[in-house]
Amino acid sequence: MLKKIEEAAEFIKQRISVKTVIGIVLGTGLGNLAKEIDTEKEIPYAEIPNFPVSTVEGHSGKLIIGRLNGVPVLAMQGRFHYYEGYDMKTVTFAVRVMHKIGIEYLLLSNAAGGMNPAFHIGELMIINDHINLFPENPLRGKNFDELGPRFPDMSEAYDVNLRKLAFQIAKENNIPNVSEGIYVGTQGPTFETPAEYRFFHRIGGDAVGMSTVPEVIVARHAGMKCFAISIITDLGIENKVEKVSHEEVQLAAAKSEPMMTLIFKELVKKI
Ligand code: HPA
């Protein structure tokens, strides 16, 4: 695996001239942030050695390297989900490659179902912690000490300073409906039954989704600082659970995306 990471990282490094420490992972229906990047280079995943190719609708599968608000970034448009059938090493491979390239900060976005009764569709939830309910931990198996410790600390998975900065940015820019909360990561691809939403809320979750947690685990293992935002695209609130579809999730995500983009654009400047 180390060799595969190195090969992919070398391939990318040879094709970019700017040095960047900020990596961005764009979630379902949230690829528009990429348009704000003053692009130096786009690399389709299919061209990168050992890189998986993403399959889900709403993702186009490429790395975008350039400047966001003047700050060099490397963005992944399209991520790898466990529900697509990839194993956890594959789901998180790109994060390891980013680390090898020199990325120190990982910013992620996702679409999620809200379970906190105070939430509304379209609001942004800054993730302050997570509950990992995926059936497999990406760090299961032999530990590569070169990548990180056997038993990584997770006491501050989502960097407290980045969270503070994001709230400040939201306030300064009058972005409404920004809250914080705990993200429950599940394997999907089914959305939750009412009983599952209730269960996830009772164990402490504010929102639920099918991504982010594996990537953050691997990033923290490697010592990267993480920041993540969920766009609440549907509600799983007790007695108020409604039907939900992937199309609705994409639509709701796209509507709130400009607010999220603004936070990301300002945040990269303050890092
Ligand atoms: N559940 C799980 N994943 C999701 C949801 C949800 O309600 N909405 C968007 N992604």
Short mmCIF file of C-alpha atoms and ligand atoms in Angstrom, two decimals:
data_model
loop_
_atom_site.label_atom_id
_atom_site.label_comp_id
_atom_site.label_asym_id
_atom_site.label_seq_id
_atom_site.Cartn_x
_atom_site.Cartn_y
_atom_site.Cartn_z
CA MET A 1 0.00 0.00 0.00
CA LEU A 2 2.85 2.42 0.81
CA LYS A 3 4.22 1.98 -2.69
CA LYS A 4 0.82 2.62 -4.25
CA ILE A 5 0.42 5.82 -2.22
CA GLU A 6 3.89 6.99 -3.26
CA GLU A 7 3.25 6.27 -6.94
CA ALA A 8 0.01 8.26 -6.97
CA ALA A 9 1.55 11.12 -4.97
CA GLU A 10 4.58 11.31 -7.28
CA PHE A 11 2.36 11.34 -10.36
CA ILE A 12 0.38 14.28 -8.99
CA LYS A 13 3.43 16.18 -7.68
CA GLN A 14 5.08 16.01 -11.09
CA ARG A 15 2.08 17.70 -12.65
CA ILE A 16 1.62 20.64 -10.28
CA SER A 17 3.86 23.59 -9.55
CA VAL A 18 2.19 25.24 -6.54
CA LYS A 19 2.76 23.87 -3.07
CA THR A 20 -0.43 23.51 -1.11
CA VAL A 21 -1.22 22.39 2.43
CA ILE A 22 -5.01 22.49 2.07
CA GLY A 23 -7.06 19.58 0.72
CA ILE A 24 -10.79 19.80 0.05
CA VAL A 25 -13.23 16.91 -0.39
CA LEU A 26 -16.50 17.86 -2.05
CA GLY A 27 -19.65 15.93 -1.19
CA THR A 28 -22.82 14.95 -3.02
CA GLY A 29 -24.27 17.85 -5.00
CA LEU A 30 -21.49 20.08 -3.71
CA GLY A 31 -19.11 20.17 -6.64
CA ASN A 32 -19.75 23.81 -7.51
CA LEU A 33 -17.10 25.07 -5.14
CA ALA A 34 -14.67 23.73 -7.72
CA LYS A 35 -15.85 26.44 -10.13
CA GLU A 36 -14.52 29.04 -7.71
CA ILE A 37 -11.04 27.61 -7.98
CA ASP A 38 -8.67 29.43 -10.28
CA THR A 39 -7.54 26.16 -11.80
CA GLU A 40 -3.94 25.40 -12.58
CA LYS A 41 -4.45 21.73 -13.35
CA GLU A 42 -7.24 19.16 -13.43
CA ILE A 43 -6.35 15.49 -13.20
CA PRO A 44 -9.11 12.90 -13.80
CA TYR A 45 -8.92 10.09 -11.24
CA ALA A 46 -8.72 7.60 -14.10
CA GLU A 47 -5.27 8.97 -15.05
CA ILE A 48 -3.74 8.69 -11.59
CA PRO A 49 -1.97 5.39 -10.89
CA ASN A 50 -3.76 3.22 -8.29
CA PHE A 51 -6.60 5.73 -7.90
CA PRO A 52 -10.13 4.34 -7.81
CA VAL A 53 -12.76 5.89 -10.09
CA SER A 54 -15.95 7.18 -8.47
CA THR A 55 -19.28 5.88 -9.70
CA VAL A 56 -22.09 7.74 -7.96
CA GLU A 57 -24.30 10.25 -9.73
CA GLY A 58 -23.38 13.84 -8.91
CA HIS A 59 -19.64 13.23 -8.83
CA SER A 60 -17.33 13.71 -11.76
CA GLY A 61 -14.14 12.25 -10.33
CA LYS A 62 -11.14 14.53 -10.70
CA LEU A 63 -8.52 16.38 -8.74
CA ILE A 64 -8.53 20.14 -9.13
CA ILE A 65 -5.40 22.03 -8.22
CA GLY A 66 -5.39 25.80 -8.14
CA ARG A 67 -6.15 28.83 -6.03
CA LEU A 68 -9.30 29.37 -4.00
CA ASN A 69 -9.58 33.01 -2.97
CA GLY A 70 -5.88 33.31 -3.80
CA VAL A 71 -4.88 30.36 -1.61
CA PRO A 72 -3.41 27.19 -3.19
CA VAL A 73 -5.69 24.17 -2.68
CA LEU A 74 -6.06 20.66 -3.95
CA ALA A 75 -9.70 19.63 -4.27
CA MET A 76 -11.24 16.23 -4.82
CA GLN A 77 -14.36 16.52 -6.91
CA GLY A 78 -16.01 13.17 -6.26
CA ARG A 79 -15.22 10.91 -3.36
CA PHE A 80 -15.35 7.19 -2.72
CA HIS A 81 -18.18 5.80 -0.64
CA TYR A 82 -18.26 2.51 1.18
CA TYR A 83 -21.75 1.80 -0.23
CA GLU A 84 -20.30 1.79 -3.75
CA GLY A 85 -18.59 -1.46 -2.82
CA TYR A 86 -15.06 -0.20 -2.20
CA ASP A 87 -13.24 -1.51 0.82
CA MET A 88 -12.16 1.00 3.44
CA LYS A 89 -8.56 1.16 2.19
CA THR A 90 -9.89 2.29 -1.19
CA VAL A 91 -12.43 4.72 0.31
CA THR A 92 -9.61 6.52 2.11
CA PHE A 93 -6.76 6.04 -0.39
CA ALA A 94 -6.96 9.60 -1.74
CA VAL A 95 -6.63 11.06 1.76
CA ARG A 96 -3.39 9.14 2.23
CA VAL A 97 -2.15 10.38 -1.13
CA MET A 98 -3.02 13.97 -0.13
CA HIS A 99 -1.03 13.57 3.06
CA LYS A 100 1.93 12.25 1.08
CA ILE A 101 1.76 15.30 -1.19
CA GLY A 102 2.01 17.56 1.87
CA ILE A 103 -1.60 18.36 2.72
CA GLU A 104 -1.94 19.31 6.39
CA TYR A 105 -5.52 20.55 6.52
CA LEU A 106 -8.47 18.55 5.22
CA LEU A 107 -11.77 20.36 4.62
CA LEU A 108 -14.76 18.18 3.81
CA SER A 109 -18.38 18.71 2.87
CA ASN A 110 -21.31 16.35 2.80
CA ALA A 111 -25.07 16.12 2.56
CA ALA A 112 -26.74 14.71 5.67
CA GLY A 113 -30.11 13.98 7.19
CA GLY A 114 -30.94 16.17 10.20
CA MET A 115 -32.16 14.52 13.41
CA ASN A 116 -31.84 17.44 15.79
CA PRO A 117 -35.39 18.86 16.12
CA ALA A 118 -34.02 22.41 15.87
CA PHE A 119 -32.69 21.78 12.36
CA HIS A 120 -34.24 22.92 9.08
CA ILE A 121 -33.61 21.75 5.55
CA GLY A 122 -30.83 23.76 3.95
CA GLU A 123 -29.02 24.67 7.12
CA LEU A 124 -25.31 24.15 7.60
CA MET A 125 -24.01 22.03 10.45
CA ILE A 126 -20.36 22.41 11.35
CA ILE A 127 -19.35 18.95 12.52
CA ASN A 128 -17.88 19.05 16.01
CA ASP A 129 -17.60 15.30 16.53
CA HIS A 130 -18.70 12.03 15.00
CA ILE A 131 -19.98 8.58 15.85
CA ASN A 132 -18.53 5.90 13.63
CA LEU A 133 -21.16 3.29 12.78
CA PHE A 134 -19.45 1.97 9.64
CA PRO A 135 -18.99 -1.80 9.85
CA GLU A 136 -15.23 -1.50 9.30
CA ASN A 137 -12.61 0.92 10.56
CA PRO A 138 -10.26 2.06 7.77
CA LEU A 139 -7.29 1.51 10.11
CA ARG A 140 -8.17 -2.15 10.70
CA GLY A 141 -5.28 -4.46 9.86
CA LYS A 142 -1.53 -3.99 9.91
CA ASN A 143 -0.54 -0.52 11.04
CA PHE A 144 2.02 1.30 8.95
CA ASP A 145 3.97 3.27 11.53
CA GLU A 146 5.20 5.55 8.74
CA LEU A 147 1.61 6.71 8.28
CA GLY A 148 0.57 7.09 11.92
CA PRO A 149 0.18 5.38 15.31
CA ARG A 150 -1.53 2.03 15.94
CA PHE A 151 -4.06 3.59 18.33
CA PRO A 152 -4.76 7.16 17.19
CA ASP A 153 -6.25 9.70 19.56
CA MET A 154 -9.67 10.96 18.44
CA SER A 155 -10.39 13.42 21.24
CA GLU A 156 -10.43 16.35 18.79
CA ALA A 157 -11.24 14.83 15.43
CA TYR A 158 -12.56 18.17 14.14
CA ASP A 159 -10.11 20.95 14.85
CA VAL A 160 -11.47 23.39 17.41
CA ASN A 161 -9.70 26.42 15.93
CA LEU A 162 -11.01 25.77 12.44
CA ARG A 163 -14.51 25.43 13.87
CA LYS A 164 -14.18 28.74 15.72
CA LEU A 165 -12.94 30.45 12.57
CA ALA A 166 -15.88 29.05 10.57
CA PHE A 167 -18.40 30.40 13.08
CA GLN A 168 -16.68 33.77 13.01
CA ILE A 169 -16.87 33.78 9.20
CA ALA A 170 -20.56 32.83 9.27
CA LYS A 171 -21.27 35.68 11.69
CA GLU A 172 -19.24 38.25 9.77
CA ASN A 173 -21.02 37.34 6.53
CA ASN A 174 -24.51 37.08 8.06
CA ILE A 175 -24.90 33.48 6.95
CA PRO A 176 -28.15 32.29 8.53
CA ASN A 177 -28.80 28.88 10.06
CA VAL A 178 -25.28 27.75 10.87
CA SER A 179 -25.17 25.34 13.76
CA GLU A 180 -22.84 22.64 15.01
CA GLY A 181 -23.37 19.04 15.91
CA ILE A 182 -22.43 15.40 15.88
CA TYR A 183 -22.37 13.48 12.61
CA VAL A 184 -23.28 9.80 12.60
CA GLY A 185 -21.52 7.94 9.79
CA THR A 186 -23.35 4.91 8.40
CA GLN A 187 -22.64 2.65 5.46
CA GLY A 188 -25.86 3.32 3.50
CA PRO A 189 -27.01 3.13 0.77
CA THR A 190 -30.45 3.00 2.39
CA PHE A 191 -31.68 6.16 4.01
CA GLU A 192 -32.84 5.57 7.57
CA THR A 193 -36.08 4.09 8.80
CA PRO A 194 -37.89 6.30 11.34
CA ALA A 195 -36.69 3.95 14.08
CA GLU A 196 -33.08 4.30 12.92
CA TYR A 197 -33.24 8.10 12.83
CA ARG A 198 -34.69 8.01 16.38
CA PHE A 199 -31.96 5.63 17.51
CA PHE A 200 -29.16 7.74 16.00
CA HIS A 201 -30.58 10.84 17.64
CA ARG A 202 -30.88 9.13 21.02
CA ILE A 203 -27.27 7.99 20.96
CA GLY A 204 -26.22 11.60 20.49
CA GLY A 205 -26.29 12.26 16.74
CA ASP A 206 -27.53 15.50 15.20
CA ALA A 207 -27.14 14.47 11.56
CA VAL A 208 -26.53 11.23 9.66
CA GLY A 209 -24.73 10.54 6.41
CA MET A 210 -22.75 8.00 4.44
CA SER A 211 -19.30 9.56 4.19
CA THR A 212 -16.68 11.74 5.93
CA VAL A 213 -16.01 9.52 8.98
CA PRO A 214 -13.58 7.11 7.22
CA GLU A 215 -11.69 10.02 5.62
CA VAL A 216 -11.42 11.89 8.92
CA ILE A 217 -10.17 8.77 10.73
CA VAL A 218 -7.39 8.31 8.18
CA ALA A 219 -6.57 12.02 8.16
CA ARG A 220 -6.32 12.14 11.96
CA HIS A 221 -4.18 9.00 11.93
CA ALA A 222 -1.75 10.95 9.74
CA GLY A 223 -1.99 14.06 11.95
CA MET A 224 -3.94 16.21 9.51
CA LYS A 225 -6.28 18.85 10.92
CA CYS A 226 -9.88 18.32 9.84
CA PHE A 227 -12.88 20.56 9.29
CA ALA A 228 -16.23 19.39 7.93
CA ILE A 229 -19.63 20.85 7.14
CA SER A 230 -22.88 18.98 6.59
CA ILE A 231 -25.66 20.51 4.58
CA ILE A 232 -28.90 19.28 6.08
CA THR A 233 -30.78 18.07 3.01
CA ASP A 234 -33.65 16.18 4.66
CA LEU A 235 -35.05 15.60 8.12
CA GLY A 236 -35.25 12.46 10.18
CA ILE A 237 -36.98 14.06 13.12
CA GLU A 238 -39.25 12.00 15.33
CA ASN A 239 -42.83 11.94 13.99
CA LYS A 240 -41.77 14.16 11.09
CA VAL A 241 -39.85 11.73 8.90
CA GLU A 242 -40.71 12.23 5.24
CA LYS A 243 -39.80 10.34 2.09
CA VAL A 244 -36.37 11.23 0.75
CA SER A 245 -34.64 10.62 -2.57
CA HIS A 246 -31.12 11.16 -3.90
CA GLU A 247 -32.48 13.84 -6.24
CA GLU A 248 -33.98 15.79 -3.34
CA VAL A 249 -30.71 15.51 -1.45
CA GLN A 250 -28.80 16.87 -4.45
CA LEU A 251 -31.27 19.70 -4.94
CA ALA A 252 -31.24 20.80 -1.31
CA ALA A 253 -27.44 20.57 -1.22
CA ALA A 254 -27.10 22.72 -4.34
CA LYS A 255 -29.40 25.39 -2.84
CA SER A 256 -27.27 25.86 0.26
CA GLU A 257 -23.97 25.33 -1.47
CA PRO A 258 -23.17 29.04 -1.99
CA MET A 259 -23.19 29.58 1.80
CA MET A 260 -20.89 26.64 2.34
CA THR A 261 -18.63 27.81 -0.47
CA LEU A 262 -18.35 31.22 1.16
CA ILE A 263 -17.26 29.65 4.45
CA PHE A 264 -14.65 27.50 2.68
CA LYS A 265 -13.36 30.46 0.68
CA GLU A 266 -12.86 32.60 3.76
CA LEU A 267 -11.55 29.73 5.87
CA VAL A 268 -8.69 28.88 3.48
CA LYS A 269 -7.56 32.52 3.73
CA LYS A 270 -7.40 32.33 7.52
CA ILE A 271 -5.50 29.02 7.70
N1 HPA B 1 -29.38 9.67 5.76
C1 HPA B 1 -28.19 9.23 5.35
N2 HPA B 1 -27.45 9.86 4.48
C2 HPA B 1 -27.92 11.01 3.98
C3 HPA B 1 -29.15 11.53 4.36
C4 HPA B 1 -29.94 10.81 5.31
O1 HPA B 1 -31.05 11.19 5.69
N3 HPA B 1 -29.34 12.68 3.68
C5 HPA B 1 -28.23 12.87 2.92
N4 HPA B 1 -27.37 11.86 3.09
#
